Structure formats: structure tokens, C-alpha cells
């Protein structure tokens, strides 16, 4: 959204948050159900004890990939001291409400140690796409980010960074070539 630029500079730290591109991926799942076996002169010939005769059908599906909100976060440390991500509070808001996300989804940010005049890109995973109503706003917030240190390495200043995004769903139509159902023997596992 215009009020929160992707690239933000505060103190000696520049952070850029960019959402990844989402794609509709096609997939095919197969389903099996028992079917009456073929007969020869009224007799069923079973190829192996325990074998089962089934009908396999295929069902096409479109899935969104990735399945979670994913942001590429680029950090550029222009401070004369080492930047450490420990202590940053990360929050996601969806449609104006805070959403809980497991700490492991942004652990790389909390564990980052970035020397002076260095850059690094990390990935932050947010809530599942299926839990986000469309349309809505999505917010990514970093609180208490160290943006200035004194000569001894003590914190002089902390800032908050926030990015707001407009989330929209897009309808995708796709034609599938679905294989015809097939009947076959399924052998028991050994």
C-alpha cells in the first residue's frame, strides 16, 4: 500500500520486505474404489492371493503455491557496529486483527548477526493463505529494531518497521486433460 513503502530506512538500517509471487499449480489425485473383477466363463482369476480389483479415477485440482504468506526480507546494515536481530518482535495482522504465527516462521530474523556495511536476505513465513479473507489488508510489523548504537555497542535508538499490503484473490480457470478411469488388480504389499 502507498503509505508503507517496501524499502524503509531508519537510522543506520535499511529493510525491504517483498512478498513472493504466488502461482496456481495444477495437480492430479487418484482415487481407488473396489470394483467387481472380470470373469472368464463365470470364474474370477485372481493373479495373486490377496489381490484386489479396483477402479482408479483421477481428479484434477488447482493449489496455491506457496501455501503461506512468504516475504523476502532484505536487511542492509549501514551502522558502524554489528546488527543483531535478537529482541525484535514480529507481528502479522490480517484484516486488522493480529494473527499468531509460530516463532520458527521468522527465526532467521531473530538469529541474524549482520556485520557493519553488510547485507543479507532472509525469508519470513506468515499465516496460511487459506485463512486470509479476500479482499483484505495484510500487515507485517517489526517492533523494537535496533537502528543506532553508540561507540561501545550500546543501543541508542530502536525503531518500528511496518509494511501494509492489499491482499486480493484472483480467479484462475484452467482446462485439464483427465485420464479415463481404469480398472486393474492391486497386489498386496509385502
mmCIF file of C-alpha atoms in Angstrom:
data_model
loop_
_atom_site.group_PDB
_atom_site.id
_atom_site.type_symbol
_atom_site.label_atom_id
_atom_site.label_comp_id
_atom_site.label_asym_id
_atom_site.label_seq_id
_atom_site.Cartn_x
_atom_site.Cartn_y
_atom_site.Cartn_z
ATOM 1 C CA UNK A 1 0.000 0.000 0.000
ATOM 2 C CA UNK A 2 1.302 3.513 -0.747
ATOM 3 C CA UNK A 3 1.526 4.569 2.908
ATOM 4 C CA UNK A 4 4.136 1.907 3.644
ATOM 5 C CA UNK A 5 6.961 1.697 1.098
ATOM 6 C CA UNK A 6 8.654 -1.671 0.594
ATOM 7 C CA UNK A 7 12.086 -0.131 1.161
ATOM 8 C CA UNK A 8 12.389 1.646 4.537
ATOM 9 C CA UNK A 9 15.445 3.326 6.056
ATOM 10 C CA UNK A 10 15.572 4.168 9.741
ATOM 11 C CA UNK A 11 18.809 5.173 11.435
ATOM 12 C CA UNK A 12 21.600 3.039 10.014
ATOM 13 C CA UNK A 13 19.368 0.177 8.894
ATOM 14 C CA UNK A 14 17.521 -0.363 5.626
ATOM 15 C CA UNK A 15 14.907 -3.123 5.453
ATOM 16 C CA UNK A 16 12.971 -4.131 2.358
ATOM 17 C CA UNK A 17 10.016 -6.551 2.570
ATOM 18 C CA UNK A 18 8.786 -8.100 -0.664
ATOM 19 C CA UNK A 19 6.010 -10.692 -0.957
ATOM 20 C CA UNK A 20 6.818 -13.670 -3.153
ATOM 21 C CA UNK A 21 4.836 -14.411 -6.286
ATOM 22 C CA UNK A 22 2.050 -16.949 -5.864
ATOM 23 C CA UNK A 23 1.094 -19.444 -8.522
ATOM 24 C CA UNK A 24 -1.829 -21.730 -9.160
ATOM 25 C CA UNK A 25 -0.330 -25.168 -9.684
ATOM 26 C CA UNK A 26 -2.274 -27.999 -11.187
ATOM 27 C CA UNK A 27 -2.196 -31.451 -9.717
ATOM 28 C CA UNK A 28 -3.940 -34.740 -10.239
ATOM 29 C CA UNK A 29 -5.014 -37.052 -7.445
ATOM 30 C CA UNK A 30 -6.152 -40.608 -7.950
ATOM 31 C CA UNK A 31 -8.887 -42.353 -6.041
ATOM 32 C CA UNK A 32 -9.424 -46.091 -5.888
ATOM 33 C CA UNK A 33 -12.559 -47.999 -5.055
ATOM 34 C CA UNK A 34 -13.298 -51.681 -5.155
ATOM 35 C CA UNK A 35 -14.826 -52.916 -8.411
ATOM 36 C CA UNK A 36 -16.243 -56.262 -9.487
ATOM 37 C CA UNK A 37 -13.386 -58.273 -11.043
ATOM 38 C CA UNK A 38 -13.538 -59.571 -14.602
ATOM 39 C CA UNK A 39 -14.629 -63.129 -15.134
ATOM 40 C CA UNK A 40 -13.743 -65.737 -17.680
ATOM 41 C CA UNK A 41 -16.548 -68.218 -18.225
ATOM 42 C CA UNK A 42 -18.043 -67.056 -14.904
ATOM 43 C CA UNK A 43 -14.805 -67.677 -13.000
ATOM 44 C CA UNK A 44 -12.704 -64.956 -11.378
ATOM 45 C CA UNK A 45 -8.999 -65.480 -11.920
ATOM 46 C CA UNK A 46 -7.023 -63.768 -9.143
ATOM 47 C CA UNK A 47 -3.386 -63.154 -10.141
ATOM 48 C CA UNK A 48 -2.127 -63.443 -6.551
ATOM 49 C CA UNK A 49 -3.675 -64.255 -3.164
ATOM 50 C CA UNK A 50 -4.905 -61.065 -1.521
ATOM 51 C CA UNK A 51 -5.036 -59.110 -4.792
ATOM 52 C CA UNK A 52 -7.877 -56.645 -5.091
ATOM 53 C CA UNK A 53 -9.590 -55.419 -8.233
ATOM 54 C CA UNK A 54 -10.189 -51.664 -8.223
ATOM 55 C CA UNK A 55 -11.308 -48.812 -10.389
ATOM 56 C CA UNK A 56 -8.926 -45.845 -10.356
ATOM 57 C CA UNK A 57 -10.278 -42.409 -11.232
ATOM 58 C CA UNK A 58 -8.413 -39.132 -11.459
ATOM 59 C CA UNK A 59 -9.498 -35.768 -10.039
ATOM 60 C CA UNK A 60 -7.808 -32.532 -11.133
ATOM 61 C CA UNK A 61 -7.133 -29.720 -8.655
ATOM 62 C CA UNK A 62 -5.549 -26.295 -8.529
ATOM 63 C CA UNK A 63 -3.483 -25.430 -5.463
ATOM 64 C CA UNK A 64 -1.848 -22.175 -4.465
ATOM 65 C CA UNK A 65 1.900 -22.313 -4.028
ATOM 66 C CA UNK A 66 3.330 -21.405 -1.607
ATOM 67 C CA UNK A 67 0.626 -22.235 0.944
ATOM 68 C CA UNK A 68 1.637 -19.487 3.423
ATOM 69 C CA UNK A 69 2.308 -15.784 3.135
ATOM 70 C CA UNK A 70 6.013 -15.563 2.340
ATOM 71 C CA UNK A 71 8.096 -12.397 2.459
ATOM 72 C CA UNK A 72 11.672 -11.936 1.332
ATOM 73 C CA UNK A 73 13.238 -9.504 3.783
ATOM 74 C CA UNK A 74 16.457 -7.774 2.775
ATOM 75 C CA UNK A 75 18.471 -6.163 5.574
ATOM 76 C CA UNK A 76 21.259 -3.664 4.903
ATOM 77 C CA UNK A 77 23.332 -2.675 7.961
ATOM 78 C CA UNK A 78 24.936 0.740 7.438
ATOM 79 C CA UNK A 79 25.751 1.158 11.154
ATOM 80 C CA UNK A 80 29.398 1.084 12.276
ATOM 81 C CA UNK A 81 28.542 -1.784 14.659
ATOM 82 C CA UNK A 82 27.157 -5.323 14.300
ATOM 83 C CA UNK A 83 23.362 -5.575 13.955
ATOM 84 C CA UNK A 84 21.673 -8.367 15.888
ATOM 85 C CA UNK A 85 18.076 -9.396 15.288
ATOM 86 C CA UNK A 86 17.565 -10.782 18.819
ATOM 87 C CA UNK A 87 14.783 -8.945 20.616
ATOM 88 C CA UNK A 88 12.752 -7.979 17.546
ATOM 89 C CA UNK A 89 9.026 -8.588 17.948
ATOM 90 C CA UNK A 90 7.334 -9.743 14.705
ATOM 91 C CA UNK A 91 3.598 -9.436 14.195
ATOM 92 C CA UNK A 92 1.248 -10.206 11.320
ATOM 93 C CA UNK A 93 -2.131 -8.505 11.004
ATOM 94 C CA UNK A 94 -4.837 -9.809 8.707
ATOM 95 C CA UNK A 95 -7.932 -7.682 8.123
ATOM 96 C CA UNK A 96 -6.989 -5.537 11.133
ATOM 97 C CA UNK A 97 -6.515 -8.432 13.569
ATOM 98 C CA UNK A 98 -3.258 -9.831 14.943
ATOM 99 C CA UNK A 99 -2.545 -13.376 13.758
ATOM 100 C CA UNK A 100 -0.409 -15.832 15.699
ATOM 101 C CA UNK A 101 2.495 -17.297 13.761
ATOM 102 C CA UNK A 102 4.942 -19.842 15.118
ATOM 103 C CA UNK A 103 8.275 -18.276 16.082
ATOM 104 C CA UNK A 104 10.117 -20.677 13.756
ATOM 105 C CA UNK A 105 8.497 -18.841 10.809
ATOM 106 C CA UNK A 106 10.716 -15.814 11.456
ATOM 107 C CA UNK A 107 13.559 -17.397 13.449
ATOM 108 C CA UNK A 108 16.146 -16.387 10.827
ATOM 109 C CA UNK A 109 15.377 -12.721 11.570
ATOM 110 C CA UNK A 110 15.763 -13.181 15.336
ATOM 111 C CA UNK A 111 19.052 -15.066 14.879
ATOM 112 C CA UNK A 112 20.630 -12.764 12.300
ATOM 113 C CA UNK A 113 24.047 -11.255 13.078
ATOM 114 C CA UNK A 114 24.954 -8.741 10.397
ATOM 115 C CA UNK A 115 28.423 -7.092 10.379
ATOM 116 C CA UNK A 116 28.761 -3.384 9.521
ATOM 117 C CA UNK A 117 28.157 -2.471 5.877
ATOM 118 C CA UNK A 118 26.758 -5.929 5.148
ATOM 119 C CA UNK A 119 23.528 -7.129 3.588
ATOM 120 C CA UNK A 120 21.537 -10.327 3.896
ATOM 121 C CA UNK A 121 18.202 -11.626 2.639
ATOM 122 C CA UNK A 122 16.030 -13.899 4.747
ATOM 123 C CA UNK A 123 12.589 -15.434 4.345
ATOM 124 C CA UNK A 124 9.722 -14.883 6.758
ATOM 125 C CA UNK A 125 6.678 -17.158 6.664
ATOM 126 C CA UNK A 126 3.295 -15.796 7.688
ATOM 127 C CA UNK A 127 -0.152 -17.320 8.136
ATOM 128 C CA UNK A 128 -1.685 -19.829 5.724
ATOM 129 C CA UNK A 129 -3.189 -18.323 2.584
ATOM 130 C CA UNK A 130 -6.405 -20.296 3.172
ATOM 131 C CA UNK A 131 -7.031 -18.366 6.428
ATOM 132 C CA UNK A 132 -6.895 -14.930 4.801
ATOM 133 C CA UNK A 133 -10.195 -13.441 3.643
ATOM 134 C CA UNK A 134 -10.086 -11.770 0.245
ATOM 135 C CA UNK A 135 -10.006 -8.870 -0.179
ATOM 136 C CA UNK A 136 -8.279 -7.674 2.971
ATOM 137 C CA UNK A 137 -5.201 -5.877 4.198
ATOM 138 C CA UNK A 138 -2.161 -7.724 5.485
ATOM 139 C CA UNK A 139 0.360 -6.084 7.772
ATOM 140 C CA UNK A 140 3.903 -7.159 8.627
ATOM 141 C CA UNK A 141 5.370 -5.406 11.666
ATOM 142 C CA UNK A 142 8.844 -5.458 13.227
ATOM 143 C CA UNK A 143 8.944 -3.819 16.660
ATOM 144 C CA UNK A 144 11.974 -2.673 18.663
ATOM 145 C CA UNK A 145 14.505 -2.964 15.846
ATOM 146 C CA UNK A 146 17.890 -1.526 16.822
ATOM 147 C CA UNK A 147 18.715 1.275 14.373
ATOM 148 C CA UNK A 148 21.552 3.098 16.165
ATOM 149 C CA UNK A 149 24.370 2.077 18.507
ATOM 150 C CA UNK A 150 26.983 4.112 20.339
ATOM 151 C CA UNK A 151 30.742 3.521 20.048
ATOM 152 C CA UNK A 152 30.613 0.947 22.869
ATOM 153 C CA UNK A 153 27.842 -1.000 21.100
ATOM 154 C CA UNK A 154 25.050 0.119 23.453
ATOM 155 C CA UNK A 155 21.614 0.690 21.967
ATOM 156 C CA UNK A 156 20.923 4.376 21.321
ATOM 157 C CA UNK A 157 17.743 4.001 19.304
ATOM 158 C CA UNK A 158 15.097 1.440 18.395
ATOM 159 C CA UNK A 159 12.512 1.862 15.640
ATOM 160 C CA UNK A 160 9.439 0.047 14.377
ATOM 161 C CA UNK A 161 9.063 -1.010 10.744
ATOM 162 C CA UNK A 162 5.687 -1.727 9.168
ATOM 163 C CA UNK A 163 4.520 -2.844 5.768
ATOM 164 C CA UNK A 164 0.904 -2.919 4.653
ATOM 165 C CA UNK A 165 -0.222 -4.944 1.672
ATOM 166 C CA UNK A 166 -3.544 -5.287 -0.086
ATOM 167 C CA UNK A 167 -4.473 -8.969 -0.396
ATOM 168 C CA UNK A 168 -6.675 -9.979 -3.333
ATOM 169 C CA UNK A 169 -7.723 -13.370 -4.633
ATOM 170 C CA UNK A 170 -7.714 -13.920 -8.357
ATOM 171 C CA UNK A 171 -9.907 -16.430 -10.146
ATOM 172 C CA UNK A 172 -7.986 -18.868 -12.324
ATOM 173 C CA UNK A 173 -9.614 -21.103 -14.918
ATOM 174 C CA UNK A 174 -7.659 -23.963 -16.373
ATOM 175 C CA UNK A 175 -8.508 -26.848 -18.655
ATOM 176 C CA UNK A 176 -7.334 -30.285 -17.638
ATOM 177 C CA UNK A 177 -6.886 -33.427 -19.632
ATOM 178 C CA UNK A 178 -8.209 -36.064 -17.249
ATOM 179 C CA UNK A 179 -7.331 -39.695 -17.972
ATOM 180 C CA UNK A 180 -10.240 -42.100 -18.312
ATOM 181 C CA UNK A 181 -10.977 -44.334 -15.304
ATOM 182 C CA UNK A 182 -9.069 -47.594 -15.378
ATOM 183 C CA UNK A 183 -9.672 -50.967 -13.780
ATOM 184 C CA UNK A 184 -6.748 -53.005 -12.512
ATOM 185 C CA UNK A 185 -5.502 -55.525 -9.991
ATOM 186 C CA UNK A 186 -3.707 -54.160 -6.940
ATOM 187 C CA UNK A 187 -1.262 -56.596 -5.398
ATOM 188 C CA UNK A 188 -0.829 -56.810 -1.604
ATOM 189 C CA UNK A 189 2.245 -55.183 -0.062
ATOM 190 C CA UNK A 190 4.953 -57.417 1.183
#
